[in-house]
Coordinates of C-alpha atoms in Angstrom, one line a residue:
M1 CA 0.0 0.0 0.0
N2 CA 1.4 3.4 -0.9
R3 CA 1.8 6.2 1.6
R4 CA -1.2 8.2 0.4
N5 CA -3.7 5.4 1.2
R6 CA -2.6 4.8 4.8
N7 CA -5.1 7.3 6.3
V8 CA -8.1 5.9 4.4
L9 CA -10.8 4.7 6.8
C10 CA -14.2 3.2 6.2
C11 CA -16.6 5.3 8.3
G12 CA -19.9 3.6 7.4
S13 CA -22.1 2.9 4.4
T14 CA -25.1 4.6 2.8
K15 CA -27.5 3.9 0.0
V16 CA -28.4 6.2 -2.8
G17 CA -32.1 7.1 -2.7
S18 CA -34.4 7.3 -5.7
R19 CA -33.6 11.0 -6.1
G20 CA -29.9 10.5 -5.9
Q21 CA -29.5 11.6 -2.3
I22 CA -27.3 10.0 0.3
V23 CA -27.2 10.2 4.1
I24 CA -23.8 10.9 5.6
P25 CA -23.4 8.8 8.8
Q26 CA -23.9 10.8 12.0
E27 CA -20.4 10.0 13.4
V28 CA -18.8 11.4 10.2
R29 CA -21.0 14.6 10.3
E30 CA -19.9 15.1 13.9
K31 CA -16.2 14.4 13.2
F32 CA -16.1 16.9 10.3
N33 CA -18.6 19.4 11.8
I34 CA -21.0 19.0 8.9
K35 CA -24.3 20.8 9.7
T36 CA -27.6 21.1 7.9
G37 CA -27.3 23.6 5.0
D38 CA -23.5 23.2 4.7
L39 CA -22.3 23.2 1.1
L40 CA -20.3 20.1 0.1
L41 CA -18.4 19.9 -3.2
V42 CA -18.4 16.5 -5.0
V43 CA -15.0 15.8 -6.5
E44 CA -14.2 12.9 -8.9
N45 CA -10.8 11.5 -8.6
G46 CA -10.3 8.6 -11.0
S47 CA -12.6 5.9 -9.7
H48 CA -13.3 7.7 -6.4
I49 CA -15.8 10.3 -5.3
K50 CA -14.8 12.7 -2.5
L51 CA -16.9 15.2 -0.6
L52 CA -15.2 18.4 0.5
K53 CA -16.6 21.1 2.7
Q54 CA -16.8 24.3 0.7
D55 CA -15.4 26.4 3.6
I56 CA -12.2 24.3 3.6
L57 CA -11.7 24.9 -0.1
T58 CA -12.4 28.6 0.4
K59 CA -9.6 28.8 3.0
I60 CA -7.2 27.0 0.7
V61 CA -8.0 29.4 -2.2
E62 CA -7.6 32.4 0.2
K63 CA -4.1 31.2 1.2
L64 CA -3.1 30.7 -2.4
G65 CA -4.0 34.4 -3.0
D66 CA -1.8 35.6 -0.1

């Protein structure tokens, strides 16, 4: 296993509903402080899908501008 994958953890599972919605497990929402109404970005990375909190991406972009 390469170094990048050592921190990958399975945090639960979820089903896709008929309208394409998923439920993020409560423990994951609590760990990452995801609240109702938060904007999450869906990012494709090869065969993976990642969810990123929009506020984290905003902070990264702001630092790049400094």
